[in-house]
Amino acid sequence: MDRGCCDEGRTLRLDLSGCQIHSHPRIDVVQISGSTRDRLARLTLHRVFISYHDANDAAYKDRLLALNEEYDLFVDGSVDTGEIDDTDLPDQTIREIIRDDYLRDATVTIVLVGTETWGRKHVDWEIYSSMYDGARNKKSGIIAIML
C-alpha cells in the first residue's frame, strides 16, 4: 500500500476548522484558508540540514536561507550558530546532539563545500550521520554544493 508522504506508524492530522466544504455527488471540494494552505504546503517540503564550515562559509548558508525564505524551498532543520554550547562538551557529545536532535528528522543534507570544509570534523560527522542508517536516525539524501 502506498503511504504517500507519511512514514509507517505516523499519523497525519490536519486541522481543517474554518474551511468551507462544498459537496458534489462525486467530489468534495475544500476551500482552505491561507494559514492552513501554508501548513499543507510545508508537508511536502523536505526537512533540510545544512552542513558547512561556520567560520568561512556562513555567508553562503545565510544566502541559501534567504533564498529559502523567498521561495519556500525546504524546512530548515540546521544548527544555528551558538545553539549548541560546546565550550565544556566533549566532541562525542556534540556529535550525538547534532545526530539525534537535528539530523534525525532531516530528509536531505546540503553540504556547502568551501576551500577548507574538508578539514572540519563536524562536517565530516554530519556527512557520516546522514549516510548511516541507524536505529534513531535514518539515512538521508546528500547534496554537495561547491562554493
Coordinates of C-alpha atoms in Angstrom, one line a residue:
M1 CA 0.0 0.0 0.0
D2 CA 1.3 3.4 -0.9
R3 CA 1.5 5.6 2.2
G4 CA 2.4 8.8 0.3
C5 CA 4.2 11.3 2.4
C6 CA 3.7 9.5 5.7
D7 CA 6.1 7.0 7.3
E8 CA 4.7 3.8 8.7
G9 CA 3.4 4.3 12.2
R10 CA 3.0 8.1 11.9
T11 CA -0.4 9.7 11.8
L12 CA -1.1 12.8 9.8
R13 CA -3.6 15.1 11.5
L14 CA -4.8 18.3 9.8
D15 CA -6.9 21.0 11.5
L16 CA -9.4 22.0 8.8
S17 CA -11.5 24.1 11.1
G18 CA -12.7 27.2 9.3
C19 CA -12.6 25.5 5.9
Q20 CA -15.7 25.6 3.6
I21 CA -16.7 22.2 2.2
H22 CA -18.8 22.1 -1.0
S23 CA -20.5 18.8 -1.7
H24 CA -20.9 17.3 -5.1
P25 CA -22.4 13.9 -5.7
R26 CA -18.9 12.6 -6.7
I27 CA -16.5 15.1 -5.3
D28 CA -16.0 17.1 -2.1
V29 CA -14.2 20.4 -2.7
V30 CA -12.5 22.0 0.3
Q31 CA -11.6 25.7 0.3
I32 CA -8.6 26.1 2.5
S33 CA -7.7 29.3 4.3
G34 CA -4.2 30.8 3.9
S35 CA -2.7 29.6 7.1
T36 CA -4.0 26.0 6.6
R37 CA -2.8 26.1 3.0
D38 CA 0.6 27.1 4.2
R39 CA 0.7 24.2 6.6
L40 CA -0.3 21.8 3.9
A41 CA 2.4 23.1 1.6
R42 CA 5.0 22.6 4.2
L43 CA 4.1 18.9 4.5
T44 CA 5.5 18.4 1.0
L45 CA 8.8 20.2 1.7
H46 CA 11.9 18.3 2.6
R47 CA 13.4 18.9 6.1
V48 CA 17.0 20.0 5.3
F49 CA 20.1 20.1 7.4
I50 CA 22.8 22.4 6.1
S51 CA 26.4 21.4 6.9
Y52 CA 29.1 24.0 6.3
H53 CA 32.4 25.5 7.7
D54 CA 31.0 28.1 10.1
A55 CA 34.0 30.4 10.1
N56 CA 34.4 30.5 6.4
D57 CA 31.1 29.8 4.7
A58 CA 28.4 31.2 7.0
A59 CA 27.5 33.9 4.3
Y60 CA 26.7 31.2 1.8
K61 CA 24.4 29.5 4.4
D62 CA 22.7 32.8 5.0
R63 CA 22.2 33.3 1.3
L64 CA 20.7 29.8 0.9
L65 CA 18.4 30.6 3.8
A66 CA 17.4 33.9 2.3
L67 CA 16.5 32.1 -1.0
N68 CA 14.5 29.6 1.1
E69 CA 12.7 32.4 2.8
E70 CA 11.8 34.0 -0.5
Y71 CA 10.8 30.8 -2.4
D72 CA 9.8 28.4 0.5
L73 CA 12.0 25.6 -0.8
F74 CA 12.5 23.5 2.3
V75 CA 12.1 23.4 6.1
D76 CA 15.4 24.3 7.7
G77 CA 16.5 21.9 10.4
S78 CA 20.1 23.1 10.8
V79 CA 22.1 24.1 13.8
D80 CA 22.2 27.8 14.3
T81 CA 25.4 29.5 15.4
G82 CA 25.5 29.4 19.2
E83 CA 22.6 26.9 19.5
I84 CA 24.9 24.2 21.0
D85 CA 27.1 25.5 23.8
D86 CA 30.2 23.4 23.0
T87 CA 32.6 25.1 25.5
D88 CA 32.5 22.2 28.0
L89 CA 31.2 19.4 25.9
P90 CA 33.3 16.6 24.6
D91 CA 33.3 16.1 20.8
Q92 CA 31.3 12.8 21.1
T93 CA 28.5 14.6 22.9
I94 CA 28.3 17.3 20.3
R95 CA 28.2 14.7 17.6
E96 CA 25.3 12.9 19.4
I97 CA 23.4 16.2 19.8
I98 CA 23.7 17.0 16.2
R99 CA 22.8 13.5 15.1
D100 CA 19.9 12.9 17.5
D101 CA 18.4 16.4 17.7
Y102 CA 19.0 17.8 14.2
L103 CA 19.8 15.2 11.6
R104 CA 17.2 12.7 12.9
D105 CA 14.3 14.3 11.1
A106 CA 16.2 15.6 8.1
T107 CA 15.4 14.0 4.7
V108 CA 18.2 15.9 2.9
T109 CA 21.6 17.2 4.0
I110 CA 23.1 20.0 2.0
V111 CA 26.8 20.3 2.3
L112 CA 28.3 23.7 1.4
V113 CA 31.8 22.7 0.2
G114 CA 34.3 25.6 0.5
T115 CA 38.1 25.6 0.4
E116 CA 38.6 24.3 4.0
T117 CA 35.5 22.2 4.5
W118 CA 37.5 19.0 4.0
G119 CA 39.2 19.6 7.4
R120 CA 36.2 20.3 9.5
K121 CA 35.4 17.3 11.8
H122 CA 31.8 18.4 12.5
V123 CA 31.1 18.5 8.7
D124 CA 32.7 15.0 8.4
W125 CA 30.5 13.7 11.2
E126 CA 27.3 15.3 9.7
I127 CA 28.0 13.7 6.4
Y128 CA 28.7 10.3 8.0
S129 CA 25.5 10.5 10.1
S130 CA 23.5 11.5 7.0
M131 CA 24.7 8.3 5.2
Y132 CA 24.3 6.0 8.2
D133 CA 21.0 4.1 8.5
G134 CA 20.8 3.8 12.3
A135 CA 18.1 3.0 14.8
R136 CA 17.5 6.6 15.9
N137 CA 18.1 8.4 12.6
K138 CA 17.6 7.1 9.1
K139 CA 20.0 8.0 6.2
S140 CA 19.1 10.9 4.1
G141 CA 19.9 12.3 0.7
I142 CA 23.1 14.4 0.4
I143 CA 23.5 17.4 -1.9
A144 CA 27.0 18.9 -2.2
I145 CA 27.3 22.5 -3.4
M146 CA 30.8 23.5 -4.4
L147 CA 31.4 27.1 -3.4

